[in-house]
């Protein structure tokens, strides 16, 4: 219920705020009150204010949290929720008997210039609030990040950990080193030793059973599979959508991913199809496989495990793998040790890490990550009208690409061509056939030569390099787009891709760079002057202290070009002469 104190007549005189100009110019949208013009008089609606509350008695009535919320035997960081509705209810009571700080407003306000960029304060607090085995999870997970990931990783969210490699390293190799592979977590990083590990298979299979890792690794029963697979998060390149327009701030902070939320690795494992067959196959109307990840995820004051599903048709095609090895090493803890799902050509969200259970079901999973998140909405769907059924559940990824070098807003001095690097990928088993780059905003396109593209593979990206011809100087727009083997390509503007969930930024990657072409004689000479005077060329916007043109030059020009006014008679005579 809205109380009248939340409303202010829109014609009330309000004093300027300190950053009034910025607010008026849409550079701090979060500070702008919502304007309600729907009634006879207009109103401002004040934004929600965070007033902490905590009902200690209600929380205490739940019982001893250390007893209630324990890890499963042999696991660290796996509290089982899905089998215990009463435990879920108790967690819900604890979480709804207090409130937590709202997520940071970084889309319509300033984004921190720190690493980690965002901390995930309320996610940590949810873990502390449940207590028990979750108490120490945020700190322990961060320790694993520091141990397993490259020191140069860009930490977008400290907890749950979300991180990508910096641009210069993302495509430095065709196969992503494990330490540089992006990570998207929805909770902590659970751990179980390989010897204690068991995978449960149940639901609509003929013979439900469990498998040890040794059983799954027995090549006489389950033939080994080795596959080069690109995993791409549907949030890859989200920052372009955010810069264009703000979208949903979900329970899971929508990490402001750039082009690094994609990675390519060689996975070793087995086909899930064979494991289903070992259980006697599917029965009744078994049509989907639900995957359970061990860590705790939170949504709308509820605790749960990470659960999603894929259709049987995908499994049947031998495109769903249970993997224990990544680039010749056992899976790192952060990437799902000891066993993860790798769903080839699908959104990363289906490749469940710390897999402990697979359940055959008849319809796509009702778990929130499947049914409420990772939905691709129509552009008119938003905060005010978002229904689950208005979104397409993202499975196969579309074709996409990115420019990793040069960078947006970079000043480039060159000799008529700009060296560009990047990646291209297509989902669903399609692959990049051609990558094209434009230096004029998408009018003329140059194809990347075959010999500067990494080899084709059915479920992997291709990295590419190109010397992009560029005659023009000043601000230019460089774009790249990919054509896959089905001749799918990318829309040219981010507007065409924008959606409320900020997923699947499939538009051509577009950057602005400032071109300084030394092939032009004047430019070359001018740059020599900077050099000989020992003056750096940048920053771009700082006026240069000495003139490009001498006064002699100036007068010589006007002697030739005179008169400096237009007199038709005079002009006519001039022509006769
Ligand atoms: N158990 C579990 N599996 C998970 C996730 C998770 O949070 N928990 N995140 C998913 C998402 S959204 C992506 S994009 C990929 C990322 O895989 P990576 O972290 O190994 O790169 O893992 C998927 N599998
Ligand atoms: Mo993802």
PDB file of C-alpha atoms and ligand atoms in Angstrom, residues 162 182-186 231-236 238 257 261 306 347-350 374 503, ligand 2:
ATOM      1  CA  UNK A 162      31.702 -13.583 -10.892  1.00  0.00           C
ATOM      2  CA  UNK A 182      35.515 -16.778 -16.571  1.00  0.00           C
ATOM      3  CA  UNK A 183      33.541 -17.858 -13.527  1.00  0.00           C
ATOM      4  CA  UNK A 184      29.892 -17.314 -12.775  1.00  0.00           C
ATOM      5  CA  UNK A 185      28.715 -18.564  -9.431  1.00  0.00           C
ATOM      6  CA  UNK A 186      25.322 -18.218  -7.793  1.00  0.00           C
ATOM      7  CA  UNK A 231      30.992 -21.975 -22.515  1.00  0.00           C
ATOM      8  CA  UNK A 232      29.363 -18.598 -22.889  1.00  0.00           C
ATOM      9  CA  UNK A 233      27.306 -16.907 -20.217  1.00  0.00           C
ATOM     10  CA  UNK A 234      24.117 -15.334 -21.533  1.00  0.00           C
ATOM     11  CA  UNK A 235      25.304 -12.196 -19.737  1.00  0.00           C
ATOM     12  CA  UNK A 236      28.376 -11.810 -21.948  1.00  0.00           C
ATOM     13  CA  UNK A 238      25.854  -7.134 -20.930  1.00  0.00           C
ATOM     14  CA  UNK A 257      29.946  -8.505 -17.846  1.00  0.00           C
ATOM     15  CA  UNK A 261      32.290 -14.048 -19.972  1.00  0.00           C
ATOM     16  CA  UNK A 306      21.173 -24.577  -8.082  1.00  0.00           C
ATOM     17  CA  UNK A 347      23.829 -20.970 -22.488  1.00  0.00           C
ATOM     18  CA  UNK A 348      26.414 -21.516 -19.719  1.00  0.00           C
ATOM     19  CA  UNK A 349      23.707 -21.657 -17.037  1.00  0.00           C
ATOM     20  CA  UNK A 350      22.801 -25.260 -18.006  1.00  0.00           C
ATOM     21  CA  UNK A 374      17.609 -16.581 -17.947  1.00  0.00           C
ATOM     22  CA  UNK A 503      20.717 -11.306 -21.552  1.00  0.00           C
TER      23      UNK A 503
HETATM   24 MO1  LIG B   2      25.568 -17.601 -17.029  1.00  0.00          MO
END
